[in-house]
Amino acid sequence: MRVDGRQARQLRNIHIDTEYLKHPEGSVLITVGDTKVICTASIEERVPPFMRGEGKGWVSAEYAMLPRATESRNIRESSKGKVSGRTMEIQRLIGRALRAVVDLEALGERTIWIDCDVIQADGGTRTASITGAFVATAFALAKLQDEKKLPQFPLKDYLAATSVGVVKEKGVILDLNYIEDSSALVDMNVIMTGSGEFVELQGTGEESTFSMKELQELLAAAEKGIVELFELQKNALGEIANRLNL
Amino acid sequence: MRVDGRQARQLRNIHIDTEYLKHPEGSVLITVGDTKVICTASIEERVPPFMRGEGKGWVSAEYAMLPRATESRNIRESSKGKVSGRTMEIQRLIGRALRAVVDLEALGERTIWIDCDVIQADGGTRTASITGAFVATAFALAKLQDEKKLPQFPLKDYLAATSVGVVKEKGVILDLNYIEDSSALVDMNVIMTGSGEFVELQGTGEESTFSMKELQELLAAAEKGIVELFELQKNALGEIANRLNL
Amino acid sequence: MRVDGRQARQLRNIHIDTEYLKHPEGSVLITVGDTKVICTASIEERVPPFMRGEGKGWVSAEYAMLPRATESRNIRESSKGKVSGRTMEIQRLIGRALRAVVDLEALGERTIWIDCDVIQADGGTRTASITGAFVATAFALAKLQDEKKLPQFPLKDYLAATSVGVVKEKGVILDLNYIEDSSALVDMNVIMTGSGEFVELQGTGEESTFSMKELQELLAAAEKGIVELFELQKNALGEIANRLNL
Amino acid sequence: MRVDGRQARQLRNIHIDTEYLKHPEGSVLITVGDTKVICTASIEERVPPFMRGEGKGWVSAEYAMLPRATESRNIRESSKGKVSGRTMEIQRLIGRALRAVVDLEALGERTIWIDCDVIQADGGTRTASITGAFVATAFALAKLQDEKKLPQFPLKDYLAATSVGVVKEKGVILDLNYIEDSSALVDMNVIMTGSGEFVELQGTGEESTFSMKELQELLAAAEKGIVELFELQKNALGEIANRLNL
Amino acid sequence: MRVDGRQARQLRNIHIDTEYLKHPEGSVLITVGDTKVICTASIEERVPPFMRGEGKGWVSAEYAMLPRATESRNIRESSKGKVSGRTMEIQRLIGRALRAVVDLEALGERTIWIDCDVIQADGGTRTASITGAFVATAFALAKLQDEKKLPQFPLKDYLAATSVGVVKEKGVILDLNYIEDSSALVDMNVIMTGSGEFVELQGTGEESTFSMKELQELLAAAEKGIVELFELQKNALGEIANRLNL
Amino acid sequence: MRVDGRQARQLRNIHIDTEYLKHPEGSVLITVGDTKVICTASIEERVPPFMRGEGKGWVSAEYAMLPRATESRNIRESSKGKVSGRTMEIQRLIGRALRAVVDLEALGERTIWIDCDVIQADGGTRTASITGAFVATAFALAKLQDEKKLPQFPLKDYLAATSVGVVKEKGVILDLNYIEDSSALVDMNVIMTGSGEFVELQGTGEESTFSMKELQELLAAAEKGIVELFELQKNALGEIANRLNL
């Protein structure tokens, strides 16, 4: 039994509130236990300079936390005047993940800006961001399609992420909260597509290491959780789910 | 009649959701029409260097907007590496306003950090921030008092703010939304205490000017709105309202 | 009687030296008691990106202090690598104020850059900057008109500013020096046009508040002082005074 | 056959020149094909603030490229005034990897600063950095031990890294050079200890995805290469190899 | 004959107004032709961290230009967020020069902050800064001595600087104004002490070179000018001149 | 006799390894005693904005040290987020020096980017950088000429630099190492062309001064050393030496 009473391979309670904000083309409040992230997808009708003229689109992501998303107050990165390495790592990860399922040719010369703002943090903010950002992106693209701006719906597959880890005496567990994450020997983030392929795998022994056998167990637990996330995403998408190119 | 059907001196619908987040000592989601701001109050058990050893407390405020709080996406200030003049102006205003009603001696050598994060913007974000921050601060101080850390409750009075303006052909209006604000000839932010005194007054003719007579009308409209805000704050405070040193 | 022997509603000695520097289109050294500010107005033959193609001009202002303008040495903002909130607030204020009396259409697609550099500070630097910048701007525009580059003289009215405040036991006083400003309960900056209208009003209770009655007194004192400033500006302008569109 | 004539699971020519520089406690020039990295290990007799008083040491890493390490010249990060996301990601990875094999208790309250400076880049700079940094660290620790400053040799195991990838029509290959890396469908960095455990695994589908079967093949190829790297490290360490706590 | 009618080895008109500002311990307005620089010397009762506990003092210098000191407006370094290479070079030069004549032991653990702010520029601003800063420093030190804070007067000698250059068809000239400087083939700044020794020599061929013979002529011209500057400094110092340890 | 056994006017052992790196158009590892600098020359087919359309080329230089080039570790300038005054001074010097011998008209609208990265420092890094950068530049220009992109070889003369100094009890010495440099009373960097002209002269009394007689001796010593450097450069250039426009 885990600190919050869950089974080893049980996800926390997860909700995805869609059309959460008025202005963005797509917006979602994703709640994973006590972790809450506002994910928005904004369409910009141009691409970054290094992509211009190629007839393809791009996906860029940014990630931040409110100062009091955490137990003690964090100094704002805008006040510090620079973005931390952790933030950069996460926003690069979110962007890369989304680009694996967005059909950049079908998108045309547009940028999808993903913004993931954590308003409450209790572990797993980067994976919740990816899972929520996928839904926000689908809504933004559906709006673009409704405006007849797209030749076809540019999402190739579902995309969701979760964390798994190895905790002393408990072994492999799924969807770690902050307390579990702090004491985990191994921490792994897994991002998968609806067809069961990996998009990204990041496993780290925290001042520790892990064996091939542990890796297998971790991946199996992650896959179980991600399959459940796809179900939640499908429900959140409603009619839009039918537009995916599956 | 105004664009959203209101009377000239009518506030928008306003809600104050208290204890909105898990971690901060005080937290509020204030909704003013389509403007939504998360206001948190965090207690730090020390004061800035320039205040040390004086036996008094301090109030510092920070303000930010999510990139897609607005119609079109704004670049994050953390990405730009610096805070804009507008943001600095607003966060200095919020801090000054709160310091007028917090009894800094009774607070002791502590800092109250106010964070106002606009998640949706439709005009009046700075005044909504002040009105909400007051409630978050009261909750944080009540918690401190419940922990027996305070000799007396260090709030001297209520504090609320609203905007008023002069709009062509419509004259003086109360609580401007974004469209009204954009076309206003004069824009004034008024911050008052429960006892009817001014804390701060900032009136600006936008490429325009205003007369003494218009000023009187603006102040009267503001006062009317602020009295209503005090009522909403009192309800939001519940039992804590009785602790104020009135 | 005040610390420097003035009456409550008496301005300090004020001088405006025009054509103070060789290079700028307009330049002034304004002396208000011991406060000295070099104000220059520079004409740039283009507008900022957000204004292009509108056929209108713009006014931008910057403000700074020499490190030893003050009692103790301040670190340069260039060394710190960022501009303080106070500086930003002041330069935004100066720019807004000037834009209220400059006819931006008549100016054409040009920017007037106002630079206010405080070489000695004794309170009231932001209001001295505005009063001086108005004269520097008039000289720069006169030069532009002499070069036949303007359809008409693009100044709509005079513009001057002063500070007023409430001091314990002394009540309302005009044109506060640094010592008075430091101990004032209320501090208000008032900017007016020659026709007696307000351009901007910024009143702040410093850890204090003020009543409607005090506000009335403050405004009356400010108006008295500003009327005297217009006289000084008129003398400084000489022949150029006749060009104003009054 | 690969572009440079190698077999699919063949490493490039690798050399590790030890004691390469005069000043650092440990320094290495590691050459992996055309990739050349100077790795230094510096001992600082204190730990970062967040570690003080815990009686444990720390490992921090920094990574950079000379502007002309690459085909076309890169702007220096010092000139840009900020470190890129890519650089941050890499230096965090290097530090984490080393911390998995350094016995931080045995190290005592000291910091090992790892600096990896790429003087020539042809793919695999981050994995070459880790493999080289391990050797530089061993030399620095040996020096510390020779000075009788350590209770025991604080290296728990060997540590080496390589990259593997999936390339169209060629399948899984080991130790990708720049051209191979640019066209790879999947790119994975694997860091292992001498005892065959994983320290970190980072696999990314570049606008692509990968299956469980491909993952298995990638890991097998990586392990083969890393075992060869341990042999090279052992030779480079000479007498120091005997000090490891294996 | 030169553009402004001077002889080849003739200085421009030079004035040194002492006690120019109210707050600084020493302050000077130095006018060299159309170049005007405010030089202040501030005493801080501590030294930078790297000097602490050595019982010696330090001299630090900063240099800046008002935006409209020049023909066209320069962007402020505070707005750019960084100090240019040219500014750094100049302020390092000024500090080094002053340290050559200040007796740092006799000064005790204090810092003299030199601030040179160019309000109008017409060539030779760095040498005017040094010549003026010397006088401001002498006044600041005299004040410190009058307050009985110094065992002896800590100035070892006079210090002044000028520029010399080689101009096409005119040969070697002294004290170049901006137009001359722009077209000079060789530009040399010379800093000397009252006893005729060099403190610093910086000669540069601007996309050009110079011979040993030209160097001799340049140095002779510089020495002639600097001897005249010492006379002007002596007059400006008045009674303080007698305190120098000559 | 000097600390390393040299005669007063004897250079250290110097080697120039050419074609040191794979990617740059020209690259050199210059070794001067224990000082080692990688100098690269990169050709960019455009000039900086302020040079465009003039039909001339430009030379820009950057300089940096690896963190452990020195006895104790230096913080990276990229981590600090700004370039130090010392670095700026040096890179401006290197650029200026090269521009004196590069025929910018013959170069055409191109920029030569010089990068000098010190991998080991023992005094004289800026002069070693210039001597090495000259050779790297010659190689890069030869490559450009071989590609038929140049009307003529755009190097007008040799260019080399060394340091000289005055050391207590030893008098004038040539080519100071770090220990000598630290205790020198006078420090002078001299840059000359093959035809014996000066390009730049920077002499500084470090809290000290120097006489005309000492200056003569310093220049004679420098010239002796630089003549030997030209010989080394000539050998390093090989066939390219014949292309210089002498």
PDB file of N, CA and C in Angstrom, chain C residues 6-31:
ATOM      1  N   ARG C   6      10.245  78.026   3.523  1.00  0.00           N
ATOM      2  CA  ARG C   6       9.161  78.360   2.596  1.00  0.00           C
ATOM      3  C   ARG C   6       7.802  78.342   3.277  1.00  0.00           C
ATOM      4  N   GLN C   7       6.834  79.053   2.662  1.00  0.00           N
ATOM      5  CA  GLN C   7       5.431  78.933   3.041  1.00  0.00           C
ATOM      6  C   GLN C   7       4.899  77.589   2.551  1.00  0.00           C
ATOM      7  N   ALA C   8       3.768  77.164   3.111  1.00  0.00           N
ATOM      8  CA  ALA C   8       3.208  75.849   2.758  1.00  0.00           C
ATOM      9  C   ALA C   8       2.975  75.703   1.257  1.00  0.00           C
ATOM     10  N   ARG C   9       2.517  76.772   0.634  1.00  0.00           N
ATOM     11  CA  ARG C   9       2.150  76.663  -0.787  1.00  0.00           C
ATOM     12  C   ARG C   9       3.091  77.461  -1.678  1.00  0.00           C
ATOM     13  N   GLN C  10       4.364  77.441  -1.300  1.00  0.00           N
ATOM     14  CA  GLN C  10       5.365  78.189  -2.064  1.00  0.00           C
ATOM     15  C   GLN C  10       6.290  77.220  -2.797  1.00  0.00           C
ATOM     16  N   LEU C  11       6.492  77.476  -4.093  1.00  0.00           N
ATOM     17  CA  LEU C  11       7.451  76.680  -4.870  1.00  0.00           C
ATOM     18  C   LEU C  11       8.877  77.025  -4.439  1.00  0.00           C
ATOM     19  N   ARG C  12       9.816  76.139  -4.751  1.00  0.00           N
ATOM     20  CA  ARG C  12      11.224  76.483  -4.564  1.00  0.00           C
ATOM     21  C   ARG C  12      11.659  77.428  -5.689  1.00  0.00           C
ATOM     22  N   ASN C  13      12.871  77.977  -5.604  1.00  0.00           N
ATOM     23  CA  ASN C  13      13.398  78.766  -6.722  1.00  0.00           C
ATOM     24  C   ASN C  13      13.588  77.860  -7.925  1.00  0.00           C
ATOM     25  N   ILE C  14      13.106  78.314  -9.048  1.00  0.00           N
ATOM     26  CA  ILE C  14      13.140  77.481 -10.255  1.00  0.00           C
ATOM     27  C   ILE C  14      13.755  78.261 -11.403  1.00  0.00           C
ATOM     28  N   HIS C  15      14.710  77.620 -12.088  1.00  0.00           N
ATOM     29  CA  HIS C  15      15.311  78.206 -13.289  1.00  0.00           C
ATOM     30  C   HIS C  15      15.249  77.200 -14.415  1.00  0.00           C
ATOM     31  N   ILE C  16      15.068  77.706 -15.610  1.00  0.00           N
ATOM     32  CA  ILE C  16      15.096  76.827 -16.788  1.00  0.00           C
ATOM     33  C   ILE C  16      16.109  77.400 -17.767  1.00  0.00           C
ATOM     34  N   ASP C  17      17.297  76.764 -17.843  1.00  0.00           N
ATOM     35  CA  ASP C  17      18.314  77.198 -18.816  1.00  0.00           C
ATOM     36  C   ASP C  17      18.072  76.462 -20.124  1.00  0.00           C
ATOM     37  N   THR C  18      17.818  77.206 -21.171  1.00  0.00           N
ATOM     38  CA  THR C  18      17.514  76.553 -22.459  1.00  0.00           C
ATOM     39  C   THR C  18      18.773  76.439 -23.319  1.00  0.00           C
ATOM     40  N   GLU C  19      18.668  75.633 -24.362  1.00  0.00           N
ATOM     41  CA  GLU C  19      19.788  75.360 -25.283  1.00  0.00           C
ATOM     42  C   GLU C  19      21.056  75.062 -24.490  1.00  0.00           C
ATOM     43  N   TYR C  20      20.917  74.143 -23.558  1.00  0.00           N
ATOM     44  CA  TYR C  20      21.984  73.855 -22.602  1.00  0.00           C
ATOM     45  C   TYR C  20      23.098  73.019 -23.219  1.00  0.00           C
ATOM     46  N   LEU C  21      22.754  72.134 -24.176  1.00  0.00           N
ATOM     47  CA  LEU C  21      23.768  71.282 -24.805  1.00  0.00           C
ATOM     48  C   LEU C  21      23.810  71.524 -26.305  1.00  0.00           C
ATOM     49  N   LYS C  22      24.916  71.126 -26.901  1.00  0.00           N
ATOM     50  CA  LYS C  22      25.207  71.429 -28.303  1.00  0.00           C
ATOM     51  C   LYS C  22      24.492  70.494 -29.282  1.00  0.00           C
ATOM     52  N   HIS C  23      24.454  69.210 -28.954  1.00  0.00           N
ATOM     53  CA  HIS C  23      23.971  68.251 -29.940  1.00  0.00           C
ATOM     54  C   HIS C  23      22.452  68.085 -30.011  1.00  0.00           C
ATOM     55  N   PRO C  24      21.721  68.025 -28.903  1.00  0.00           N
ATOM     56  CA  PRO C  24      20.287  67.674 -29.004  1.00  0.00           C
ATOM     57  C   PRO C  24      19.472  68.771 -29.694  1.00  0.00           C
ATOM     58  N   GLU C  25      18.368  68.374 -30.312  1.00  0.00           N
ATOM     59  CA  GLU C  25      17.487  69.344 -30.953  1.00  0.00           C
ATOM     60  C   GLU C  25      16.905  70.312 -29.919  1.00  0.00           C
ATOM     61  N   GLY C  26      16.585  69.800 -28.744  1.00  0.00           N
ATOM     62  CA  GLY C  26      16.145  70.667 -27.642  1.00  0.00           C
ATOM     63  C   GLY C  26      16.820  70.210 -26.360  1.00  0.00           C
ATOM     64  N   SER C  27      17.266  71.148 -25.537  1.00  0.00           N
ATOM     65  CA  SER C  27      17.898  70.733 -24.280  1.00  0.00           C
ATOM     66  C   SER C  27      17.749  71.821 -23.234  1.00  0.00           C
ATOM     67  N   VAL C  28      17.567  71.407 -21.998  1.00  0.00           N
ATOM     68  CA  VAL C  28      17.245  72.308 -20.913  1.00  0.00           C
ATOM     69  C   VAL C  28      17.943  71.799 -19.647  1.00  0.00           C
ATOM     70  N   LEU C  29      18.445  72.721 -18.838  1.00  0.00           N
ATOM     71  CA  LEU C  29      18.808  72.361 -17.459  1.00  0.00           C
ATOM     72  C   LEU C  29      17.762  73.000 -16.565  1.00  0.00           C
ATOM     73  N   ILE C  30      16.936  72.177 -15.919  1.00  0.00           N
ATOM     74  CA  ILE C  30      15.935  72.728 -15.019  1.00  0.00           C
ATOM     75  C   ILE C  30      16.425  72.555 -13.575  1.00  0.00           C
ATOM     76  N   THR C  31      16.354  73.681 -12.820  1.00  0.00           N
ATOM     77  CA  THR C  31      16.797  73.700 -11.428  1.00  0.00           C
ATOM     78  C   THR C  31      15.588  74.012 -10.556  1.00  0.00           C
TER      79      THR C  31
END
